Amino acid sequence: MIGWLILGILALILAAAVLTPVQVRVTYDRDGLTVRAGYGPLHLQLYPRPAGEKEKKEAKPKKEKKAKKEKPEKEKKPRAKINREQILYSLEKLPPVLGKALKRAGRRVTISPLQVFLLIAGTDPADTAQLYGRLTSALASGLPVLQRTVRVREQDIRLYPDFAEERTRCEADVGVSIRPWDVLVIAVCAGASLVRWFLGFRKLASPPPAEKETADVKAEHEDGATGEAA
């Protein structure tokens, strides 16, 4: 009897754990990125870490470590940046995949608030206009699907093209509330499609700056050798 009672209590705890919503709120503005999370009565700031935590870590006395042989520092390879082709590819492939996955989760996912202010700019006005058109089209097709599948509250999305500026600016405040059980359902439903998207996304990646410069130098040498041979 006691065994069944303990088993029932554990089952209730597990059910409460997977059915209690996890809340994540992401804010991006002039002050930078802020990520907060909440789970039941627990609330914490994930990024950036509060100043109090840093001070506590600095205040702790560090244990003396035995002197180790200094290893030569490895040169950090420059990382490839996300390019325009990757953004356009994601806008085309991701909305259908996420739409199908969210249908399985139903209206149990809540997005509140959904506030995005995006100023689209670039060095080439033609590219700026094209990106603005693609983003507007993606919003027009993706937002109705999102609103039919999840609860969206406090929605305010605005896009502005700017042909005078050279840098795109963005301010966003997005909160998502979802249960761990629903996260598992979405991951199972969209797993294969997300892997295919990620592989295609990586193929479109631009080479790191160092690799690109090396390739340009090699191309110049080859062109010079060809010219001398001619």
JSON list of C-alpha atoms in Angstrom, two decimals:
[
{"chain": "A", "resi": 1, "resn": "MET", "atom": "CA", "xyz": [0.00, 0.00, 0.00]},
{"chain": "A", "resi": 2, "resn": "ILE", "atom": "CA", "xyz": [2.80, 2.41, 0.92]},
{"chain": "A", "resi": 3, "resn": "GLY", "atom": "CA", "xyz": [4.56, 1.55, -2.35]},
{"chain": "A", "resi": 4, "resn": "TRP", "atom": "CA", "xyz": [1.48, 2.49, -4.39]},
{"chain": "A", "resi": 5, "resn": "LEU", "atom": "CA", "xyz": [1.13, 5.73, -2.42]},
{"chain": "A", "resi": 6, "resn": "ILE", "atom": "CA", "xyz": [4.74, 6.70, -3.13]},
{"chain": "A", "resi": 7, "resn": "LEU", "atom": "CA", "xyz": [4.29, 5.78, -6.79]},
{"chain": "A", "resi": 8, "resn": "GLY", "atom": "CA", "xyz": [1.17, 7.95, -6.99]},
{"chain": "A", "resi": 9, "resn": "ILE", "atom": "CA", "xyz": [2.96, 10.92, -5.40]},
{"chain": "A", "resi": 10, "resn": "LEU", "atom": "CA", "xyz": [5.86, 10.57, -7.84]},
{"chain": "A", "resi": 11, "resn": "ALA", "atom": "CA", "xyz": [3.40, 10.40, -10.74]},
{"chain": "A", "resi": 12, "resn": "LEU", "atom": "CA", "xyz": [1.70, 13.61, -9.57]},
{"chain": "A", "resi": 13, "resn": "ILE", "atom": "CA", "xyz": [5.06, 15.38, -9.24]},
{"chain": "A", "resi": 14, "resn": "LEU", "atom": "CA", "xyz": [6.07, 14.25, -12.73]},
{"chain": "A", "resi": 15, "resn": "ALA", "atom": "CA", "xyz": [2.73, 15.34, -14.19]},
{"chain": "A", "resi": 16, "resn": "ALA", "atom": "CA", "xyz": [3.04, 18.76, -12.53]},
{"chain": "A", "resi": 17, "resn": "ALA", "atom": "CA", "xyz": [6.60, 19.10, -13.85]},
{"chain": "A", "resi": 18, "resn": "VAL", "atom": "CA", "xyz": [5.72, 18.41, -17.51]},
{"chain": "A", "resi": 19, "resn": "LEU", "atom": "CA", "xyz": [2.43, 20.37, -17.45]},
{"chain": "A", "resi": 20, "resn": "THR", "atom": "CA", "xyz": [3.63, 23.55, -15.69]},
{"chain": "A", "resi": 21, "resn": "PRO", "atom": "CA", "xyz": [4.29, 26.19, -18.38]},
{"chain": "A", "resi": 22, "resn": "VAL", "atom": "CA", "xyz": [7.80, 27.45, -18.96]},
{"chain": "A", "resi": 23, "resn": "GLN", "atom": "CA", "xyz": [7.90, 31.17, -19.71]},
{"chain": "A", "resi": 24, "resn": "VAL", "atom": "CA", "xyz": [10.72, 32.74, -21.71]},
{"chain": "A", "resi": 25, "resn": "ARG", "atom": "CA", "xyz": [10.85, 36.44, -22.56]},
{"chain": "A", "resi": 26, "resn": "VAL", "atom": "CA", "xyz": [13.42, 37.89, -24.95]},
{"chain": "A", "resi": 27, "resn": "THR", "atom": "CA", "xyz": [13.98, 41.63, -25.24]},
{"chain": "A", "resi": 28, "resn": "TYR", "atom": "CA", "xyz": [16.33, 43.29, -27.70]},
{"chain": "A", "resi": 29, "resn": "ASP", "atom": "CA", "xyz": [16.77, 47.07, -27.81]},
{"chain": "A", "resi": 30, "resn": "ARG", "atom": "CA", "xyz": [19.47, 49.72, -27.72]},
{"chain": "A", "resi": 31, "resn": "ASP", "atom": "CA", "xyz": [20.68, 48.42, -24.36]},
{"chain": "A", "resi": 32, "resn": "GLY", "atom": "CA", "xyz": [21.31, 44.96, -25.85]},
{"chain": "A", "resi": 33, "resn": "LEU", "atom": "CA", "xyz": [19.81, 41.50, -25.43]},
{"chain": "A", "resi": 34, "resn": "THR", "atom": "CA", "xyz": [17.97, 40.41, -22.28]},
{"chain": "A", "resi": 35, "resn": "VAL", "atom": "CA", "xyz": [16.60, 36.90, -21.71]},
{"chain": "A", "resi": 36, "resn": "ARG", "atom": "CA", "xyz": [14.40, 36.04, -18.73]},
{"chain": "A", "resi": 37, "resn": "ALA", "atom": "CA", "xyz": [12.79, 32.73, -17.82]},
{"chain": "A", "resi": 38, "resn": "GLY", "atom": "CA", "xyz": [10.11, 31.60, -15.41]},
{"chain": "A", "resi": 39, "resn": "TYR", "atom": "CA", "xyz": [8.90, 28.19, -14.27]},
{"chain": "A", "resi": 40, "resn": "GLY", "atom": "CA", "xyz": [6.08, 28.18, -11.74]},
{"chain": "A", "resi": 41, "resn": "PRO", "atom": "CA", "xyz": [7.16, 30.43, -8.84]},
{"chain": "A", "resi": 42, "resn": "LEU", "atom": "CA", "xyz": [10.78, 30.57, -10.08]},
{"chain": "A", "resi": 43, "resn": "HIS", "atom": "CA", "xyz": [11.92, 33.59, -12.09]},
{"chain": "A", "resi": 44, "resn": "LEU", "atom": "CA", "xyz": [15.46, 34.36, -13.17]},
{"chain": "A", "resi": 45, "resn": "GLN", "atom": "CA", "xyz": [17.42, 36.39, -15.66]},
{"chain": "A", "resi": 46, "resn": "LEU", "atom": "CA", "xyz": [19.43, 34.18, -17.99]},
{"chain": "A", "resi": 47, "resn": "TYR", "atom": "CA", "xyz": [21.27, 36.87, -19.93]},
{"chain": "A", "resi": 48, "resn": "PRO", "atom": "CA", "xyz": [23.01, 39.06, -19.06]},
{"chain": "A", "resi": 49, "resn": "ARG", "atom": "CA", "xyz": [23.71, 37.76, -15.60]},
{"chain": "A", "resi": 50, "resn": "PRO", "atom": "CA", "xyz": [22.81, 40.13, -12.75]},
{"chain": "A", "resi": 51, "resn": "ALA", "atom": "CA", "xyz": [25.68, 42.22, -11.39]},
{"chain": "A", "resi": 52, "resn": "GLY", "atom": "CA", "xyz": [25.21, 40.72, -7.90]},
{"chain": "A", "resi": 53, "resn": "GLU", "atom": "CA", "xyz": [26.10, 37.22, -9.11]},
{"chain": "A", "resi": 54, "resn": "LYS", "atom": "CA", "xyz": [29.30, 38.46, -10.75]},
{"chain": "A", "resi": 55, "resn": "GLU", "atom": "CA", "xyz": [30.34, 40.27, -7.56]},
{"chain": "A", "resi": 56, "resn": "LYS", "atom": "CA", "xyz": [29.74, 37.12, -5.48]},
{"chain": "A", "resi": 57, "resn": "LYS", "atom": "CA", "xyz": [31.91, 35.05, -7.79]},
{"chain": "A", "resi": 58, "resn": "GLU", "atom": "CA", "xyz": [34.67, 37.63, -7.69]},
{"chain": "A", "resi": 59, "resn": "ALA", "atom": "CA", "xyz": [34.45, 37.81, -3.87]},
{"chain": "A", "resi": 60, "resn": "LYS", "atom": "CA", "xyz": [35.02, 34.07, -3.43]},
{"chain": "A", "resi": 61, "resn": "PRO", "atom": "CA", "xyz": [38.69, 33.33, -2.65]},
{"chain": "A", "resi": 62, "resn": "LYS", "atom": "CA", "xyz": [40.27, 31.32, -5.39]},
{"chain": "A", "resi": 63, "resn": "LYS", "atom": "CA", "xyz": [42.13, 28.18, -4.42]},
{"chain": "A", "resi": 64, "resn": "GLU", "atom": "CA", "xyz": [45.80, 28.15, -5.24]},
{"chain": "A", "resi": 65, "resn": "LYS", "atom": "CA", "xyz": [46.47, 25.87, -8.15]},
{"chain": "A", "resi": 66, "resn": "LYS", "atom": "CA", "xyz": [49.70, 24.19, -8.97]},
{"chain": "A", "resi": 67, "resn": "ALA", "atom": "CA", "xyz": [51.66, 25.91, -11.66]},
{"chain": "A", "resi": 68, "resn": "LYS", "atom": "CA", "xyz": [50.95, 24.37, -15.00]},
{"chain": "A", "resi": 69, "resn": "LYS", "atom": "CA", "xyz": [53.01, 24.53, -18.10]},
{"chain": "A", "resi": 70, "resn": "GLU", "atom": "CA", "xyz": [51.82, 27.32, -20.31]},
{"chain": "A", "resi": 71, "resn": "LYS", "atom": "CA", "xyz": [50.37, 25.96, -23.49]},
{"chain": "A", "resi": 72, "resn": "PRO", "atom": "CA", "xyz": [50.69, 28.01, -26.67]},
{"chain": "A", "resi": 73, "resn": "GLU", "atom": "CA", "xyz": [47.44, 29.78, -27.39]},
{"chain": "A", "resi": 74, "resn": "LYS", "atom": "CA", "xyz": [45.60, 28.46, -30.38]},
{"chain": "A", "resi": 75, "resn": "GLU", "atom": "CA", "xyz": [44.62, 30.97, -32.98]},
{"chain": "A", "resi": 76, "resn": "LYS", "atom": "CA", "xyz": [40.89, 31.47, -32.99]},
{"chain": "A", "resi": 77, "resn": "LYS", "atom": "CA", "xyz": [39.41, 30.84, -36.38]},
{"chain": "A", "resi": 78, "resn": "PRO", "atom": "CA", "xyz": [37.05, 33.59, -37.54]},
{"chain": "A", "resi": 79, "resn": "ARG", "atom": "CA", "xyz": [33.45, 32.46, -37.65]},
{"chain": "A", "resi": 80, "resn": "ALA", "atom": "CA", "xyz": [31.30, 32.75, -40.73]},
{"chain": "A", "resi": 81, "resn": "LYS", "atom": "CA", "xyz": [28.61, 35.40, -40.47]},
{"chain": "A", "resi": 82, "resn": "ILE", "atom": "CA", "xyz": [24.98, 34.90, -41.43]},
{"chain": "A", "resi": 83, "resn": "ASN", "atom": "CA", "xyz": [24.49, 36.21, -44.95]},
{"chain": "A", "resi": 84, "resn": "ARG", "atom": "CA", "xyz": [21.52, 37.43, -46.96]},
{"chain": "A", "resi": 85, "resn": "GLU", "atom": "CA", "xyz": [21.02, 34.09, -48.77]},
{"chain": "A", "resi": 86, "resn": "GLN", "atom": "CA", "xyz": [20.69, 32.27, -45.43]},
{"chain": "A", "resi": 87, "resn": "ILE", "atom": "CA", "xyz": [18.06, 34.75, -44.22]},
{"chain": "A", "resi": 88, "resn": "LEU", "atom": "CA", "xyz": [16.00, 34.39, -47.41]},
{"chain": "A", "resi": 89, "resn": "TYR", "atom": "CA", "xyz": [16.36, 30.58, -47.28]},
{"chain": "A", "resi": 90, "resn": "SER", "atom": "CA", "xyz": [15.14, 30.51, -43.67]},
{"chain": "A", "resi": 91, "resn": "LEU", "atom": "CA", "xyz": [12.18, 32.75, -44.46]},
{"chain": "A", "resi": 92, "resn": "GLU", "atom": "CA", "xyz": [11.16, 30.34, -47.21]},
{"chain": "A", "resi": 93, "resn": "LYS", "atom": "CA", "xyz": [11.71, 27.01, -45.44]},
{"chain": "A", "resi": 94, "resn": "LEU", "atom": "CA", "xyz": [11.08, 27.59, -41.73]},
{"chain": "A", "resi": 95, "resn": "PRO", "atom": "CA", "xyz": [7.46, 28.93, -41.63]},
{"chain": "A", "resi": 96, "resn": "PRO", "atom": "CA", "xyz": [5.88, 25.73, -43.14]},
{"chain": "A", "resi": 97, "resn": "VAL", "atom": "CA", "xyz": [7.97, 23.48, -40.88]},
{"chain": "A", "resi": 98, "resn": "LEU", "atom": "CA", "xyz": [7.12, 25.41, -37.71]},
{"chain": "A", "resi": 99, "resn": "GLY", "atom": "CA", "xyz": [3.47, 25.70, -38.79]},
{"chain": "A", "resi": 100, "resn": "LYS", "atom": "CA", "xyz": [3.10, 21.92, -39.06]},
{"chain": "A", "resi": 101, "resn": "ALA", "atom": "CA", "xyz": [4.82, 21.38, -35.73]},
{"chain": "A", "resi": 102, "resn": "LEU", "atom": "CA", "xyz": [2.71, 23.99, -33.94]},
{"chain": "A", "resi": 103, "resn": "LYS", "atom": "CA", "xyz": [-0.50, 22.40, -35.21]},
{"chain": "A", "resi": 104, "resn": "ARG", "atom": "CA", "xyz": [0.33, 19.36, -33.10]},
{"chain": "A", "resi": 105, "resn": "ALA", "atom": "CA", "xyz": [0.86, 21.50, -30.01]},
{"chain": "A", "resi": 106, "resn": "GLY", "atom": "CA", "xyz": [-2.48, 23.26, -30.56]},
{"chain": "A", "resi": 107, "resn": "ARG", "atom": "CA", "xyz": [-3.56, 26.44, -28.80]},
{"chain": "A", "resi": 108, "resn": "ARG", "atom": "CA", "xyz": [-1.68, 25.54, -25.65]},
{"chain": "A", "resi": 109, "resn": "VAL", "atom": "CA", "xyz": [1.28, 27.71, -26.68]},
{"chain": "A", "resi": 110, "resn": "THR", "atom": "CA", "xyz": [0.96, 31.41, -25.85]},
{"chain": "A", "resi": 111, "resn": "ILE", "atom": "CA", "xyz": [3.01, 34.23, -27.36]},
{"chain": "A", "resi": 112, "resn": "SER", "atom": "CA", "xyz": [2.66, 37.41, -25.37]},
{"chain": "A", "resi": 113, "resn": "PRO", "atom": "CA", "xyz": [3.84, 40.01, -26.15]},
{"chain": "A", "resi": 114, "resn": "LEU", "atom": "CA", "xyz": [4.85, 39.88, -29.83]},
{"chain": "A", "resi": 115, "resn": "GLN", "atom": "CA", "xyz": [6.36, 43.28, -30.52]},
{"chain": "A", "resi": 116, "resn": "VAL", "atom": "CA", "xyz": [8.91, 43.72, -33.31]},
{"chain": "A", "resi": 117, "resn": "PHE", "atom": "CA", "xyz": [10.12, 46.98, -34.86]},
{"chain": "A", "resi": 118, "resn": "LEU", "atom": "CA", "xyz": [12.51, 46.42, -37.79]},
{"chain": "A", "resi": 119, "resn": "LEU", "atom": "CA", "xyz": [14.24, 49.12, -39.82]},
{"chain": "A", "resi": 120, "resn": "ILE", "atom": "CA", "xyz": [15.55, 47.45, -42.99]},
{"chain": "A", "resi": 121, "resn": "ALA", "atom": "CA", "xyz": [18.59, 49.09, -44.56]},
{"chain": "A", "resi": 122, "resn": "GLY", "atom": "CA", "xyz": [21.69, 48.24, -46.56]},
{"chain": "A", "resi": 123, "resn": "THR", "atom": "CA", "xyz": [24.40, 49.53, -48.86]},
{"chain": "A", "resi": 124, "resn": "ASP", "atom": "CA", "xyz": [22.44, 48.56, -52.00]},
{"chain": "A", "resi": 125, "resn": "PRO", "atom": "CA", "xyz": [18.91, 50.05, -52.27]},
{"chain": "A", "resi": 126, "resn": "ALA", "atom": "CA", "xyz": [17.84, 47.22, -54.59]},
{"chain": "A", "resi": 127, "resn": "ASP", "atom": "CA", "xyz": [18.82, 44.58, -52.05]},
{"chain": "A", "resi": 128, "resn": "THR", "atom": "CA", "xyz": [17.08, 46.57, -49.31]},
{"chain": "A", "resi": 129, "resn": "ALA", "atom": "CA", "xyz": [13.85, 46.70, -51.33]},
{"chain": "A", "resi": 130, "resn": "GLN", "atom": "CA", "xyz": [14.06, 42.99, -52.13]},
{"chain": "A", "resi": 131, "resn": "LEU", "atom": "CA", "xyz": [14.64, 42.02, -48.50]},
{"chain": "A", "resi": 132, "resn": "TYR", "atom": "CA", "xyz": [11.77, 44.28, -47.38]},
{"chain": "A", "resi": 133, "resn": "GLY", "atom": "CA", "xyz": [9.47, 42.63, -49.93]},
{"chain": "A", "resi": 134, "resn": "ARG", "atom": "CA", "xyz": [10.48, 39.13, -48.84]},
{"chain": "A", "resi": 135, "resn": "LEU", "atom": "CA", "xyz": [9.99, 39.92, -45.16]},
{"chain": "A", "resi": 136, "resn": "THR", "atom": "CA", "xyz": [6.61, 41.54, -45.79]},
{"chain": "A", "resi": 137, "resn": "SER", "atom": "CA", "xyz": [5.51, 38.52, -47.84]},
{"chain": "A", "resi": 138, "resn": "ALA", "atom": "CA", "xyz": [6.73, 36.11, -45.15]},
{"chain": "A", "resi": 139, "resn": "LEU", "atom": "CA", "xyz": [4.80, 38.01, -42.47]},
{"chain": "A", "resi": 140, "resn": "ALA", "atom": "CA", "xyz": [1.65, 38.12, -44.58]},
{"chain": "A", "resi": 141, "resn": "SER", "atom": "CA", "xyz": [1.73, 34.35, -45.08]},
{"chain": "A", "resi": 142, "resn": "GLY", "atom": "CA", "xyz": [3.17, 33.30, -41.73]},
{"chain": "A", "resi": 143, "resn": "LEU", "atom": "CA", "xyz": [1.28, 35.44, -39.22]},
{"chain": "A", "resi": 144, "resn": "PRO", "atom": "CA", "xyz": [-2.21, 34.05, -40.03]},
{"chain": "A", "resi": 145, "resn": "VAL", "atom": "CA", "xyz": [-0.85, 30.51, -39.63]},
{"chain": "A", "resi": 146, "resn": "LEU", "atom": "CA", "xyz": [0.74, 31.48, -36.32]},
{"chain": "A", "resi": 147, "resn": "GLN", "atom": "CA", "xyz": [-2.46, 33.08, -35.05]},
{"chain": "A", "resi": 148, "resn": "ARG", "atom": "CA", "xyz": [-4.53, 30.02, -35.97]},
{"chain": "A", "resi": 149, "resn": "THR", "atom": "CA", "xyz": [-2.23, 27.60, -34.19]},
{"chain": "A", "resi": 150, "resn": "VAL", "atom": "CA", "xyz": [-1.16, 29.46, -31.03]},
{"chain": "A", "resi": 151, "resn": "ARG", "atom": "CA", "xyz": [-2.49, 32.19, -28.78]},
{"chain": "A", "resi": 152, "resn": "VAL", "atom": "CA", "xyz": [-0.99, 35.54, -29.76]},
{"chain": "A", "resi": 153, "resn": "ARG", "atom": "CA", "xyz": [-1.54, 38.54, -27.51]},
{"chain": "A", "resi": 154, "resn": "GLU", "atom": "CA", "xyz": [-0.22, 42.11, -27.57]},
{"chain": "A", "resi": 155, "resn": "GLN", "atom": "CA", "xyz": [0.88, 41.81, -31.20]},
{"chain": "A", "resi": 156, "resn": "ASP", "atom": "CA", "xyz": [2.59, 44.80, -32.81]},
{"chain": "A", "resi": 157, "resn": "ILE", "atom": "CA", "xyz": [4.92, 44.15, -35.78]},
{"chain": "A", "resi": 158, "resn": "ARG", "atom": "CA", "xyz": [6.22, 47.01, -37.91]},
{"chain": "A", "resi": 159, "resn": "LEU", "atom": "CA", "xyz": [8.66, 46.96, -40.83]},
{"chain": "A", "resi": 160, "resn": "TYR", "atom": "CA", "xyz": [10.19, 50.08, -42.34]},
{"chain": "A", "resi": 161, "resn": "PRO", "atom": "CA", "xyz": [12.57, 50.29, -45.33]},
{"chain": "A", "resi": 162, "resn": "ASP", "atom": "CA", "xyz": [15.29, 52.92, -45.10]},
{"chain": "A", "resi": 163, "resn": "PHE", "atom": "CA", "xyz": [17.36, 53.58, -48.22]},
{"chain": "A", "resi": 164, "resn": "ALA", "atom": "CA", "xyz": [19.56, 56.21, -46.55]},
{"chain": "A", "resi": 165, "resn": "GLU", "atom": "CA", "xyz": [20.95, 54.06, -43.72]},
{"chain": "A", "resi": 166, "resn": "GLU", "atom": "CA", "xyz": [23.45, 51.22, -44.18]},
{"chain": "A", "resi": 167, "resn": "ARG", "atom": "CA", "xyz": [22.71, 49.12, -41.09]},
{"chain": "A", "resi": 168, "resn": "THR", "atom": "CA", "xyz": [19.52, 47.28, -40.21]},
{"chain": "A", "resi": 169, "resn": "ARG", "atom": "CA", "xyz": [18.15, 48.10, -36.76]},
{"chain": "A", "resi": 170, "resn": "CYS", "atom": "CA", "xyz": [15.79, 45.99, -34.71]},
{"chain": "A", "resi": 171, "resn": "GLU", "atom": "CA", "xyz": [13.88, 46.26, -31.44]},
{"chain": "A", "resi": 172, "resn": "ALA", "atom": "CA", "xyz": [11.90, 43.29, -30.18]},
{"chain": "A", "resi": 173, "resn": "ASP", "atom": "CA", "xyz": [10.02, 42.10, -27.12]},
{"chain": "A", "resi": 174, "resn": "VAL", "atom": "CA", "xyz": [8.77, 38.51, -27.42]},
{"chain": "A", "resi": 175, "resn": "GLY", "atom": "CA", "xyz": [7.45, 36.23, -24.70]},
{"chain": "A", "resi": 176, "resn": "VAL", "atom": "CA", "xyz": [6.65, 32.53, -25.11]},
{"chain": "A", "resi": 177, "resn": "SER", "atom": "CA", "xyz": [4.80, 30.32, -22.66]},
{"chain": "A", "resi": 178, "resn": "ILE", "atom": "CA", "xyz": [4.83, 26.58, -23.33]},
{"chain": "A", "resi": 179, "resn": "ARG", "atom": "CA", "xyz": [4.69, 23.33, -21.38]},
{"chain": "A", "resi": 180, "resn": "PRO", "atom": "CA", "xyz": [7.63, 20.88, -21.44]},
{"chain": "A", "resi": 181, "resn": "TRP", "atom": "CA", "xyz": [5.28, 18.23, -22.83]},
{"chain": "A", "resi": 182, "resn": "ASP", "atom": "CA", "xyz": [4.46, 20.45, -25.82]},
{"chain": "A", "resi": 183, "resn": "VAL", "atom": "CA", "xyz": [8.17, 21.11, -26.43]},
{"chain": "A", "resi": 184, "resn": "LEU", "atom": "CA", "xyz": [8.71, 17.36, -26.71]},
{"chain": "A", "resi": 185, "resn": "VAL", "atom": "CA", "xyz": [5.79, 17.04, -29.17]},
{"chain": "A", "resi": 186, "resn": "ILE", "atom": "CA", "xyz": [7.12, 19.85, -31.38]},
{"chain": "A", "resi": 187, "resn": "ALA", "atom": "CA", "xyz": [10.65, 18.43, -31.35]},
{"chain": "A", "resi": 188, "resn": "VAL", "atom": "CA", "xyz": [9.42, 14.97, -32.41]},
{"chain": "A", "resi": 189, "resn": "CYS", "atom": "CA", "xyz": [7.16, 16.36, -35.17]},
{"chain": "A", "resi": 190, "resn": "ALA", "atom": "CA", "xyz": [9.64, 18.86, -36.63]},
{"chain": "A", "resi": 191, "resn": "GLY", "atom": "CA", "xyz": [12.92, 17.05, -35.94]},
{"chain": "A", "resi": 192, "resn": "ALA", "atom": "CA", "xyz": [13.64, 15.69, -39.44]},
{"chain": "A", "resi": 193, "resn": "SER", "atom": "CA", "xyz": [12.50, 18.86, -41.22]},
{"chain": "A", "resi": 194, "resn": "LEU", "atom": "CA", "xyz": [14.62, 21.06, -38.95]},
{"chain": "A", "resi": 195, "resn": "VAL", "atom": "CA", "xyz": [17.68, 18.90, -39.64]},
{"chain": "A", "resi": 196, "resn": "ARG", "atom": "CA", "xyz": [17.14, 19.31, -43.42]},
{"chain": "A", "resi": 197, "resn": "TRP", "atom": "CA", "xyz": [16.76, 23.08, -42.96]},
{"chain": "A", "resi": 198, "resn": "PHE", "atom": "CA", "xyz": [19.94, 23.27, -40.88]},
{"chain": "A", "resi": 199, "resn": "LEU", "atom": "CA", "xyz": [21.98, 21.35, -43.48]},
{"chain": "A", "resi": 200, "resn": "GLY", "atom": "CA", "xyz": [20.76, 23.65, -46.24]},
{"chain": "A", "resi": 201, "resn": "PHE", "atom": "CA", "xyz": [21.43, 26.67, -44.02]},
{"chain": "A", "resi": 202, "resn": "ARG", "atom": "CA", "xyz": [25.04, 25.58, -43.48]},
{"chain": "A", "resi": 203, "resn": "LYS", "atom": "CA", "xyz": [25.64, 25.06, -47.21]},
{"chain": "A", "resi": 204, "resn": "LEU", "atom": "CA", "xyz": [24.74, 28.69, -47.86]},
{"chain": "A", "resi": 205, "resn": "ALA", "atom": "CA", "xyz": [27.14, 29.99, -45.18]},
{"chain": "A", "resi": 206, "resn": "SER", "atom": "CA", "xyz": [29.77, 32.48, -46.28]},
{"chain": "A", "resi": 207, "resn": "PRO", "atom": "CA", "xyz": [33.40, 31.41, -45.70]},
{"chain": "A", "resi": 208, "resn": "PRO", "atom": "CA", "xyz": [35.17, 33.02, -42.73]},
{"chain": "A", "resi": 209, "resn": "PRO", "atom": "CA", "xyz": [37.07, 36.23, -43.59]},
{"chain": "A", "resi": 210, "resn": "ALA", "atom": "CA", "xyz": [40.51, 34.57, -43.38]},
{"chain": "A", "resi": 211, "resn": "GLU", "atom": "CA", "xyz": [39.51, 31.74, -45.71]},
{"chain": "A", "resi": 212, "resn": "LYS", "atom": "CA", "xyz": [37.93, 34.20, -48.11]},
{"chain": "A", "resi": 213, "resn": "GLU", "atom": "CA", "xyz": [41.11, 36.33, -48.23]},
{"chain": "A", "resi": 214, "resn": "THR", "atom": "CA", "xyz": [43.24, 33.24, -48.86]},
{"chain": "A", "resi": 215, "resn": "ALA", "atom": "CA", "xyz": [40.94, 32.17, -51.69]},
{"chain": "A", "resi": 216, "resn": "ASP", "atom": "CA", "xyz": [41.13, 35.66, -53.25]},
{"chain": "A", "resi": 217, "resn": "VAL", "atom": "CA", "xyz": [44.95, 35.66, -53.06]},
{"chain": "A", "resi": 218, "resn": "LYS", "atom": "CA", "xyz": [45.12, 32.23, -54.71]},
{"chain": "A", "resi": 219, "resn": "ALA", "atom": "CA", "xyz": [42.77, 33.39, -57.45]},
{"chain": "A", "resi": 220, "resn": "GLU", "atom": "CA", "xyz": [44.96, 36.46, -58.10]},
{"chain": "A", "resi": 221, "resn": "HIS", "atom": "CA", "xyz": [48.10, 34.29, -58.34]},
{"chain": "A", "resi": 222, "resn": "GLU", "atom": "CA", "xyz": [46.36, 31.92, -60.75]},
{"chain": "A", "resi": 223, "resn": "ASP", "atom": "CA", "xyz": [45.19, 34.81, -62.91]},
{"chain": "A", "resi": 224, "resn": "GLY", "atom": "CA", "xyz": [48.73, 36.28, -62.90]},
{"chain": "A", "resi": 225, "resn": "ALA", "atom": "CA", "xyz": [50.27, 32.94, -63.88]},
{"chain": "A", "resi": 226, "resn": "THR", "atom": "CA", "xyz": [47.74, 32.54, -66.69]},
{"chain": "A", "resi": 227, "resn": "GLY", "atom": "CA", "xyz": [48.52, 36.04, -67.99]},
{"chain": "A", "resi": 228, "resn": "GLU", "atom": "CA", "xyz": [52.29, 35.40, -67.99]},
{"chain": "A", "resi": 229, "resn": "ALA", "atom": "CA", "xyz": [51.81, 32.09, -69.81]},
{"chain": "A", "resi": 230, "resn": "ALA", "atom": "CA", "xyz": [49.74, 33.81, -72.45]}
]
